[in-house]
mmCIF file of C-alpha atoms in Angstrom:
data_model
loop_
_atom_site.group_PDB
_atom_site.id
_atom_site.type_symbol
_atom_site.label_atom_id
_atom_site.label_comp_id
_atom_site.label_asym_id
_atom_site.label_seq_id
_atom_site.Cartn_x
_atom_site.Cartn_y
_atom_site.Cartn_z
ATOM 1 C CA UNK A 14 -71.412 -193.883 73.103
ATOM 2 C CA UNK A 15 -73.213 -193.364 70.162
ATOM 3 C CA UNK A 16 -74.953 -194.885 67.228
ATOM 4 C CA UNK A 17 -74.192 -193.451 63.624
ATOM 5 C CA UNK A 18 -75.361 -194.292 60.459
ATOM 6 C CA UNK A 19 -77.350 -193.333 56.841
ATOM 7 C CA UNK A 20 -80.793 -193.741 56.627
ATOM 8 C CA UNK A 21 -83.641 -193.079 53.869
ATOM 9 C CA UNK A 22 -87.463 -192.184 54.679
ATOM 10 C CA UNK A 23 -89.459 -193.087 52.177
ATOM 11 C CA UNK A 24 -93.014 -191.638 52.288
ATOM 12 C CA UNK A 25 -96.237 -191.783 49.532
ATOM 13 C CA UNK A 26 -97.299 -188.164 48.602
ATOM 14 C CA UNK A 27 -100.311 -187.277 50.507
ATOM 15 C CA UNK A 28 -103.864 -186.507 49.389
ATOM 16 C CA UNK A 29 -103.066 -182.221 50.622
ATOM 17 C CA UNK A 30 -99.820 -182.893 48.676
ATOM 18 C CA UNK A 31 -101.697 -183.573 45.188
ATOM 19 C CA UNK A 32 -100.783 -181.514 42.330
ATOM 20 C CA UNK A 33 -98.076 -178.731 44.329
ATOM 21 C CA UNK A 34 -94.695 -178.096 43.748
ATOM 22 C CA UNK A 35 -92.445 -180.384 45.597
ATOM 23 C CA UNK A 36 -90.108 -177.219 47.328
ATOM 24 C CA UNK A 37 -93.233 -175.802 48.425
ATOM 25 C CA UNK A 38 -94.576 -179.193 50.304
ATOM 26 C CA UNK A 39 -91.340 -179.923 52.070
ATOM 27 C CA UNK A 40 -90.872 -176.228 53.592
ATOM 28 C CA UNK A 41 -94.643 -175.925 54.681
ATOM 29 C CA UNK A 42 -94.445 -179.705 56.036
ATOM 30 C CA UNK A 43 -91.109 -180.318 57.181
ATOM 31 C CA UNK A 44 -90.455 -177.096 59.319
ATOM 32 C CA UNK A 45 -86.865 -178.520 60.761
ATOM 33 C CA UNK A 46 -85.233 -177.520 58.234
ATOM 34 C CA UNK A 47 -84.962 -174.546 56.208
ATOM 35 C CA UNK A 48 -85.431 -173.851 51.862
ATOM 36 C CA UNK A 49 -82.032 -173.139 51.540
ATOM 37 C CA UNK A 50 -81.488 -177.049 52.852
ATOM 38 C CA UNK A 51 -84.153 -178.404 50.906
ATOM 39 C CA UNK A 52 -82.776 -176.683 47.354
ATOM 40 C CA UNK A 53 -79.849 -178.005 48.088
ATOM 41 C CA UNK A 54 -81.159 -181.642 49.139
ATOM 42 C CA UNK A 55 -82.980 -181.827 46.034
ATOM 43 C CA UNK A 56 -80.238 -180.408 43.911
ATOM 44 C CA UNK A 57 -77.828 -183.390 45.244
ATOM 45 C CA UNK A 58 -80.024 -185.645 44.820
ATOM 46 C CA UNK A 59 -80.981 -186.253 48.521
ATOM 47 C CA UNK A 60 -84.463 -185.570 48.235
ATOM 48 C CA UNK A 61 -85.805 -187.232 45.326
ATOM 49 C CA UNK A 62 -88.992 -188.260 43.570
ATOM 50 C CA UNK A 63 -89.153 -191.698 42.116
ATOM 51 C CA UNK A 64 -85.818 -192.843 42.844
ATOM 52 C CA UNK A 65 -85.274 -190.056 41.081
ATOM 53 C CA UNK A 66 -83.592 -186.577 40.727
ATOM 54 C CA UNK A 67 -86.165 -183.851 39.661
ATOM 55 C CA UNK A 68 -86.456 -180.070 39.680
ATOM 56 C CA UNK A 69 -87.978 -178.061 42.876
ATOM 57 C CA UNK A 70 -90.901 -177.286 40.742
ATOM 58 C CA UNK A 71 -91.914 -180.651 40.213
ATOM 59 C CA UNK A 72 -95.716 -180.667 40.853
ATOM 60 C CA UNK A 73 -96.459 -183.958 42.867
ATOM 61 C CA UNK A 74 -99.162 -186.755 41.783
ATOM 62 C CA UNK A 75 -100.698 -189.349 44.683
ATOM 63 C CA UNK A 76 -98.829 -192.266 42.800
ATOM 64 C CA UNK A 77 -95.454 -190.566 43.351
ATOM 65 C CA UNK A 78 -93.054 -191.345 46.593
ATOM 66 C CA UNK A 79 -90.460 -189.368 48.137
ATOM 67 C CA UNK A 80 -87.289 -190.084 49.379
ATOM 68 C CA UNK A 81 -85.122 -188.041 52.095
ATOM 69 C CA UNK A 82 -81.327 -189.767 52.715
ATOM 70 C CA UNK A 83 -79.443 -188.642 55.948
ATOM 71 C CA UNK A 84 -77.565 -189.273 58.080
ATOM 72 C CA UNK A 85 -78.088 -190.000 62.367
ATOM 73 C CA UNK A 86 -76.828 -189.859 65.606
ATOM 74 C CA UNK A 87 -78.489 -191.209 68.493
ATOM 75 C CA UNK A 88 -77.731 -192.641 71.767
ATOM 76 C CA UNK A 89 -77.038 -195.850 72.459
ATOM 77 C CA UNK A 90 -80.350 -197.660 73.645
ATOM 78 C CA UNK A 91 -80.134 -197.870 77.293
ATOM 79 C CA UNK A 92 -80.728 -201.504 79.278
ATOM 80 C CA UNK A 93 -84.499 -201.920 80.168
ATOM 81 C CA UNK A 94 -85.482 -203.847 83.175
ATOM 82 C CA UNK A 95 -87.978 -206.653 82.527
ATOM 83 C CA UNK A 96 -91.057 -206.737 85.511
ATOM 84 C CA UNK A 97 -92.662 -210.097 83.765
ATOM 85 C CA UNK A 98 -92.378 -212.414 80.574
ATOM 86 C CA UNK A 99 -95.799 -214.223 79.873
ATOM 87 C CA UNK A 100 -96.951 -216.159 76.705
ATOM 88 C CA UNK A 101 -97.971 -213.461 74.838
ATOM 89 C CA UNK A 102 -96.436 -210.409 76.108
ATOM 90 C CA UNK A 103 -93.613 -208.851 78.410
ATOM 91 C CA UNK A 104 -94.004 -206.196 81.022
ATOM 92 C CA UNK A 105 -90.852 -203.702 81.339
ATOM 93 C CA UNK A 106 -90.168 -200.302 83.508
ATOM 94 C CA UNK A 107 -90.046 -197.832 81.126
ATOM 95 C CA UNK A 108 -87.501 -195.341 81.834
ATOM 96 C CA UNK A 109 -88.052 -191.681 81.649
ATOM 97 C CA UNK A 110 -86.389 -189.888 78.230
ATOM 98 C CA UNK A 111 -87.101 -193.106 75.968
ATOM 99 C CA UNK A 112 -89.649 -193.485 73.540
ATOM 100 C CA UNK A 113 -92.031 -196.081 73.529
ATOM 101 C CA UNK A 114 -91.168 -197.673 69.894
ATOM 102 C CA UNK A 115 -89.441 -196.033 66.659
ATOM 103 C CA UNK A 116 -90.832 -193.012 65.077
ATOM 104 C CA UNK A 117 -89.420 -190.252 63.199
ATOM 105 C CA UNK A 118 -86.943 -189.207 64.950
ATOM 106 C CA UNK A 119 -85.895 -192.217 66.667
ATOM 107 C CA UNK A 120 -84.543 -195.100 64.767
ATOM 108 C CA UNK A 121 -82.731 -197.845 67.390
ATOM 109 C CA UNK A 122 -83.020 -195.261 70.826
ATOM 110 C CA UNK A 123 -86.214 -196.804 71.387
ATOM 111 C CA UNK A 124 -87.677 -199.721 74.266
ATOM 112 C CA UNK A 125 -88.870 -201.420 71.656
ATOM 113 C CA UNK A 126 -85.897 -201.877 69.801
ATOM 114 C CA UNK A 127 -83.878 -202.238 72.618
ATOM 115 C CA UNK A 128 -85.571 -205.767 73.648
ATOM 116 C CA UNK A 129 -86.349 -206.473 70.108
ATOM 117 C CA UNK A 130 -84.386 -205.355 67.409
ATOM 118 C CA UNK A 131 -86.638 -205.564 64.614
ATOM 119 C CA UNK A 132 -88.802 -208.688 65.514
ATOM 120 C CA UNK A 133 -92.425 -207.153 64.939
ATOM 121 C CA UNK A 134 -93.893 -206.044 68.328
ATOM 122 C CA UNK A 135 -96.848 -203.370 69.832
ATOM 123 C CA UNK A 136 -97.515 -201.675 72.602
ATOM 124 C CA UNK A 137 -100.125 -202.372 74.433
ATOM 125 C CA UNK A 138 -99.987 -199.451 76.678
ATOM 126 C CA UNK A 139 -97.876 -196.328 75.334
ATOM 127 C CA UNK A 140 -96.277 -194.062 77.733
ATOM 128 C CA UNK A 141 -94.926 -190.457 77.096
ATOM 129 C CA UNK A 142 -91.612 -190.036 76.751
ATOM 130 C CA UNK A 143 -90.831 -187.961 80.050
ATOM 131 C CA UNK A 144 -93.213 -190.710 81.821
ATOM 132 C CA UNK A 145 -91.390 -193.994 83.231
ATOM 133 C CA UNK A 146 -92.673 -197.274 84.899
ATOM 134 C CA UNK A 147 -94.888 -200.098 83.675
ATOM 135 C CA UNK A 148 -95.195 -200.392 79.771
ATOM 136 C CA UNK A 149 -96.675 -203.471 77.994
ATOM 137 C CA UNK A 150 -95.251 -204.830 74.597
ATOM 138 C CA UNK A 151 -96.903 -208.033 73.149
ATOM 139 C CA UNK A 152 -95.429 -210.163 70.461
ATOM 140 C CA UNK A 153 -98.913 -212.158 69.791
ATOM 141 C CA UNK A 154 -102.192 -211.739 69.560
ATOM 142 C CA UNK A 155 -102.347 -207.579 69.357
ATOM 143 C CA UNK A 156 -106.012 -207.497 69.103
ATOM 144 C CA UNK A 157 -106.590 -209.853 72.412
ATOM 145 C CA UNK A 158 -103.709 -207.845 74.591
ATOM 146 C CA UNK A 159 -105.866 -204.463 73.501
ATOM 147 C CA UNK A 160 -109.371 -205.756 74.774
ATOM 148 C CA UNK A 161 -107.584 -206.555 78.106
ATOM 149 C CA UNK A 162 -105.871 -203.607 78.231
ATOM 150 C CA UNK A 163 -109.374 -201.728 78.350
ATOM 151 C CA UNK A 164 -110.482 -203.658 81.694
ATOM 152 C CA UNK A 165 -107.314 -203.025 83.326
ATOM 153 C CA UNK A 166 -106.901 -201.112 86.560
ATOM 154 C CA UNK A 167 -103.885 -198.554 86.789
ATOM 155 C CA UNK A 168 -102.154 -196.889 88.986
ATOM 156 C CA UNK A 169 -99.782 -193.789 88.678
ATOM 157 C CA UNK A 170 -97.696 -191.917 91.224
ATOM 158 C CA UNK A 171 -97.557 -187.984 90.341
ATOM 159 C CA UNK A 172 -95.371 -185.408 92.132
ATOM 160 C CA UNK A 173 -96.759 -182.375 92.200
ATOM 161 C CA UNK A 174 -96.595 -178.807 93.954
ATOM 162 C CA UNK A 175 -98.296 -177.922 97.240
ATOM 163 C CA UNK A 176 -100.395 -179.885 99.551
ATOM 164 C CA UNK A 177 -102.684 -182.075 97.712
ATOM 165 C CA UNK A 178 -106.105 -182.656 98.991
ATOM 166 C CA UNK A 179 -106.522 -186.331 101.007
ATOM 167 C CA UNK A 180 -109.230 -187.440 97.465
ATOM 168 C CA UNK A 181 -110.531 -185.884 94.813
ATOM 169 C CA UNK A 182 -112.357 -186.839 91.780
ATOM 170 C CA UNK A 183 -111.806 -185.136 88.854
ATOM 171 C CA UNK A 184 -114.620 -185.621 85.800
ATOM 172 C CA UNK A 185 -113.923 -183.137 83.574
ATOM 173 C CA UNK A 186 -113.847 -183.297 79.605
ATOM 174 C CA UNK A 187 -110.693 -183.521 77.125
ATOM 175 C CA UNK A 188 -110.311 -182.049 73.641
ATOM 176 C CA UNK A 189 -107.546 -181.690 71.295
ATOM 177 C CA UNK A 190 -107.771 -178.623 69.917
ATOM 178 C CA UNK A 191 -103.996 -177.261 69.056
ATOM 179 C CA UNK A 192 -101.369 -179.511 67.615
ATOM 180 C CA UNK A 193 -101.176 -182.145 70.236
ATOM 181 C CA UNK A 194 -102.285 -180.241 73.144
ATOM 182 C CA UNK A 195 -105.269 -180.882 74.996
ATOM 183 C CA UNK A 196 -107.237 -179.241 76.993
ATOM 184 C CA UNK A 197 -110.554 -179.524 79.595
ATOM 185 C CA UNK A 198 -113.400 -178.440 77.512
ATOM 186 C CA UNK A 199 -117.249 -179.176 77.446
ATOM 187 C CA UNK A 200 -116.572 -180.078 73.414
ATOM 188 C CA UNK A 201 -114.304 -183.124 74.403
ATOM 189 C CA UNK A 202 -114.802 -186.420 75.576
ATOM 190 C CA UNK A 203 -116.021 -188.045 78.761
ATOM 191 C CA UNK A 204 -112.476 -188.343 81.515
ATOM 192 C CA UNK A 205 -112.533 -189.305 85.021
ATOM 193 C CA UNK A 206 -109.546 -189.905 86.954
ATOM 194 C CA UNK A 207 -109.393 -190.071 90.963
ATOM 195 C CA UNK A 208 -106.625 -188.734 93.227
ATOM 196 C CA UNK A 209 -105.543 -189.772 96.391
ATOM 197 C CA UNK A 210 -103.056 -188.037 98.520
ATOM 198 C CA UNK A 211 -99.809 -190.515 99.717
ATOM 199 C CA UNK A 212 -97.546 -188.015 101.686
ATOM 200 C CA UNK A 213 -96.074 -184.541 101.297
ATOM 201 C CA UNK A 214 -93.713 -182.143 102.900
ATOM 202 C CA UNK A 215 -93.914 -178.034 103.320
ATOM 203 C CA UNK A 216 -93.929 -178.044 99.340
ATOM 204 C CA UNK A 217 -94.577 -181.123 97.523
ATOM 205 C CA UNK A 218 -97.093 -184.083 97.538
ATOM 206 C CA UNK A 219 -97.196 -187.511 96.115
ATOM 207 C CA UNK A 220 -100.490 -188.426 94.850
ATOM 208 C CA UNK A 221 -102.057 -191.809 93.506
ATOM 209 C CA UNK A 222 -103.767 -191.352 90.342
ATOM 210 C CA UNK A 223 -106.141 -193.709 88.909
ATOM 211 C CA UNK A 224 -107.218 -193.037 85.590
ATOM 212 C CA UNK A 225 -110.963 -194.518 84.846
ATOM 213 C CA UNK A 226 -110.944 -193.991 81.182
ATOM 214 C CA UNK A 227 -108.027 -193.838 78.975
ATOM 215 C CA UNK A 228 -107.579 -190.199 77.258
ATOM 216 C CA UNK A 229 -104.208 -189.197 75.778
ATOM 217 C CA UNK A 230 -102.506 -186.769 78.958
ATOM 218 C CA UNK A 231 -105.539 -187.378 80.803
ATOM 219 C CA UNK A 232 -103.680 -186.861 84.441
ATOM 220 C CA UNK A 233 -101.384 -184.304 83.528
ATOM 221 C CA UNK A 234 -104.173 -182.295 82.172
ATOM 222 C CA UNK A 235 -106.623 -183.190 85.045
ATOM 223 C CA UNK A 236 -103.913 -182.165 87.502
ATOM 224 C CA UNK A 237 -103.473 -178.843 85.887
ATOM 225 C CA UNK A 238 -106.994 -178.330 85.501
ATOM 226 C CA UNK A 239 -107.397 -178.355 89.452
ATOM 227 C CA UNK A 240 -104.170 -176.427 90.527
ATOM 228 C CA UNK A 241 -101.735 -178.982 91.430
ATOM 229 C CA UNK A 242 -99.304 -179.434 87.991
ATOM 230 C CA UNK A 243 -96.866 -182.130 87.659
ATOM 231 C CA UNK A 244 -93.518 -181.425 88.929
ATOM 232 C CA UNK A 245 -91.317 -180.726 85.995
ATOM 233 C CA UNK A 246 -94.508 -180.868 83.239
ATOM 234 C CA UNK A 247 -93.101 -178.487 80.400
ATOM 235 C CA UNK A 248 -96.537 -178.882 78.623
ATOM 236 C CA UNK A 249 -99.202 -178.939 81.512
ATOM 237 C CA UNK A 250 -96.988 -177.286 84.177
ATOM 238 C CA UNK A 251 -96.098 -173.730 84.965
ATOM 239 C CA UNK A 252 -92.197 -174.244 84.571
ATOM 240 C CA UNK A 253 -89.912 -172.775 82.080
ATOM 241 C CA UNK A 254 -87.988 -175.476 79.804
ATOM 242 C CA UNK A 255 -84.173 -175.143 80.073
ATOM 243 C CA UNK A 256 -82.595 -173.364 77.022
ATOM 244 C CA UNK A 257 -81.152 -176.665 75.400
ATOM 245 C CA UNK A 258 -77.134 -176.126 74.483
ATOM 246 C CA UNK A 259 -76.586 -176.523 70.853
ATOM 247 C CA UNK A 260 -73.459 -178.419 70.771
ATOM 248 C CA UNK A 261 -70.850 -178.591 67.769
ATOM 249 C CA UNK A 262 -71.539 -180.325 64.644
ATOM 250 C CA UNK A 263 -68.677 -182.967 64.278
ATOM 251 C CA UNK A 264 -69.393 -185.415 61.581
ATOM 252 C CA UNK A 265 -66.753 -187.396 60.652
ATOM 253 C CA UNK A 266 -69.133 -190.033 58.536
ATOM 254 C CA UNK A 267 -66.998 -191.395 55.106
ATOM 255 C CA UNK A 268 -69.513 -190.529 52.332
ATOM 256 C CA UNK A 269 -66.021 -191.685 49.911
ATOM 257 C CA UNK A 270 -67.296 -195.113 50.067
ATOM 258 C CA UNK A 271 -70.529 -194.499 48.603
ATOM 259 C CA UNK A 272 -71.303 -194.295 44.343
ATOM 260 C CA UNK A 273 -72.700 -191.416 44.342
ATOM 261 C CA UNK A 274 -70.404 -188.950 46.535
ATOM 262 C CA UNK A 275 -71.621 -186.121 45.345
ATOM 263 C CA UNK A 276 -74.730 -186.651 46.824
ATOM 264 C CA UNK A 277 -73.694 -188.669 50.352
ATOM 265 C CA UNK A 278 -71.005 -185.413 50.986
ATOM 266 C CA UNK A 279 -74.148 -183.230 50.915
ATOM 267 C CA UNK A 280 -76.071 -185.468 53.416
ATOM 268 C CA UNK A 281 -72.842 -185.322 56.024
ATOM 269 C CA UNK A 282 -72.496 -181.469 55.198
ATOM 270 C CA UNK A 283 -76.209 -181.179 56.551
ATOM 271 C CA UNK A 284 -75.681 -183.683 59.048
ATOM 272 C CA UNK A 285 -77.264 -182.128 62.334
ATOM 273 C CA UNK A 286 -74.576 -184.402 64.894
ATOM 274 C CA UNK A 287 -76.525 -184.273 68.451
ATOM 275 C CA UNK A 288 -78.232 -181.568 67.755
ATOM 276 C CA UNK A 289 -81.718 -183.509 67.576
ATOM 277 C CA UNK A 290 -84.403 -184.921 69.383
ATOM 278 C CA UNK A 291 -82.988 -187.664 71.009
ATOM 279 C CA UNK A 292 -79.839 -186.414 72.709
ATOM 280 C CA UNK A 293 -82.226 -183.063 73.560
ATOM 281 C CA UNK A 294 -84.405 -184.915 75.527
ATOM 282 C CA UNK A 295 -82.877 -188.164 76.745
ATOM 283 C CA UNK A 296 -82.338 -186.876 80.220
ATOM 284 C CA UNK A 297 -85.955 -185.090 80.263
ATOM 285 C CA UNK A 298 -88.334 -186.347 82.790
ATOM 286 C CA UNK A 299 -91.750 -185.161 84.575
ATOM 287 C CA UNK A 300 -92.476 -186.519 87.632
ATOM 288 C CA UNK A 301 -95.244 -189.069 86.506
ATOM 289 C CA UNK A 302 -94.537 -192.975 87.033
ATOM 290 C CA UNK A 303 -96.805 -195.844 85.523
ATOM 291 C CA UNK A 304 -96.476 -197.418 89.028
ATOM 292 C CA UNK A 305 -99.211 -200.490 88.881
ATOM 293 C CA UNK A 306 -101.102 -202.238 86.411
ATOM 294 C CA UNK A 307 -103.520 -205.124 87.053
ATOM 295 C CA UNK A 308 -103.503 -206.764 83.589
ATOM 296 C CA UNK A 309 -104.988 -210.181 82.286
ATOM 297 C CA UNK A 310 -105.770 -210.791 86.322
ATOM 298 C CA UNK A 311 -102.257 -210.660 87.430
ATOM 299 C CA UNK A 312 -100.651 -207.399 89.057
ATOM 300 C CA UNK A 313 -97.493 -205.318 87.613
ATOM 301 C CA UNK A 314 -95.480 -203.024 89.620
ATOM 302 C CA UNK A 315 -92.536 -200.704 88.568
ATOM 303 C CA UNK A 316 -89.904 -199.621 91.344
ATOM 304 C CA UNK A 317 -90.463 -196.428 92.459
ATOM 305 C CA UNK A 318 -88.491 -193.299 90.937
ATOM 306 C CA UNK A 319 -85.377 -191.079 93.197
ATOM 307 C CA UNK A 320 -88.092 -188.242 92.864
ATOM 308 C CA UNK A 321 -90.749 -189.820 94.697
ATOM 309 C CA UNK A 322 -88.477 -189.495 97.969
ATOM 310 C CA UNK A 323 -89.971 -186.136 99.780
#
């Protein structure tokens, strides 16, 4: 099943935007898509300026805001299992292939808007897409559920290649230096997480991972950093991502209903079907489970994954 439907981003022009042509911002910015798209889009009146139509070579001011219509697909959200309900917050196991809350590229395939539609919620604890297992969403008092989440204790079960040693500490510093890759560098901040060997077989171990601070890939890149990569990790690992199958482009959305056909038939002509993010990657999954949390002095556990069977 699938969802499909028309949506428009609206976005204020950026300080780096100031003063350049408007082509010129959405081809450096917005590398999905090509120029030939973007004359077009702005031509039909899909891209405008203003609620407005303008030419390619309008030069942007910070008061202006753009608009992009298009049109989706995206899975159907898929059923979330709930661990706890509390006052302020619910616990949930995350599953691998889902993102934590909308973004760009996800409108509804989301946890978030799964259990809530669009009642305002956060995350207290955000988990990587390819990551499953305990997530934390509160509904009330943000600000109190973050302070907690800094005192709480967490567990993760990894799967990684080899045999792992029985405990290791790993204190080694993060830094961002490339897009959102990080890596272990003297420049970046302060990271310890501690490993402790659960079982393994002639090629694979399970290790407990227990994070001490809280930095963005922390025991993916820790892992890496000492030889032992997640299992399936197409950032931090050593494994080559599947080439993903570009499947046909069957949009069969009625732009006929719509004022202004002109410009909805150019939307559905540029409509990408399930050739995007969320139908790419829905099935994607390292081998890294959110497996305990001891949160607001209660305890949280997620099932275990199939892949932690060795």
């Amino acid at each position: 099943m699938t969802l499909k439907f028309f949506f428009t981003y609206k976005t204020n022009v950026k300080e780096r935007w100031k003063n350049k042509e408007l082509l010129n911002v959405l081809v450096y910015e917005f590398r999905n898509r090509d120029e030939a798209y973007f004359r077009d889009a702005i031509d039909k009146g899909v891209i405008k300026v203003n609620g407005e139509i303008v030419k390619p070579t309008k030069k942007l001011k910070l008061t202006d805001y753009l608009e992009h219509t298009v049109h989706m697909h995206e899975p159907i959200p898929p059923k979330i299992d709930v661990i706890a309900k509390e006052d302020d917050y619910v616990v949930v196991n995350k599953p691998a292939g889902v993102p934590c809350h909308p973004t760009g590229g996800y409108l509804f395939y989301s946890v978030t808007k799964s259990l809530f539609g669009d009642k305002k919620v956060a995350c207290v604890n955000r988990l990587d897409m390819p990551v499953s297992g305990v997530m934390i969403i509160t509904f009330n008092n943000l600000s109190q559920c973050m302070e907690k989440i800094k005192d709480a204790k967490k567990f993760y079960i990894a799967k990684v290649k080899g045999i792992f040693p029985n405990h290791i500490e790993v204190n080694k510093k993060i830094v961002c230096k490339e897009g959102r890759k990080r890596y272990v560098s003297e420049e970046g901040k302060e990271c310890l997480t501690i490993f402790d060997l659960i079982s393994h077989n002639e090629s694979y171990s399970l290790v407990k991972c227990q994070p001490i601070t809280g930095r963005t890939h922390q025991i993916r890149i820790h892992l890496q950093s000492i030889g032992f990569p997640i299992v399936n990790d197409l950032i931090y690992g050593d494994e080559e991502p599947e080439e993903i199958e570009t499947k046909e482009v069957t949009c069969d959305a009625n732009y006929e209903e719509f004022d202004d056909q002109e410009m909805y038939k150019c939307v559905v002509k540029h409509c990408k079907g399930e050739n995007n993010r969320s139908f790419n990657f829905k099935k994607y999954f390292i081998c890294l489970h959110a497996w305990k949390y001891f949160y607001d002095s209660k305890e949280y556990e997620a099932p275990l994954p199939e892949w932690c069977r060795l």
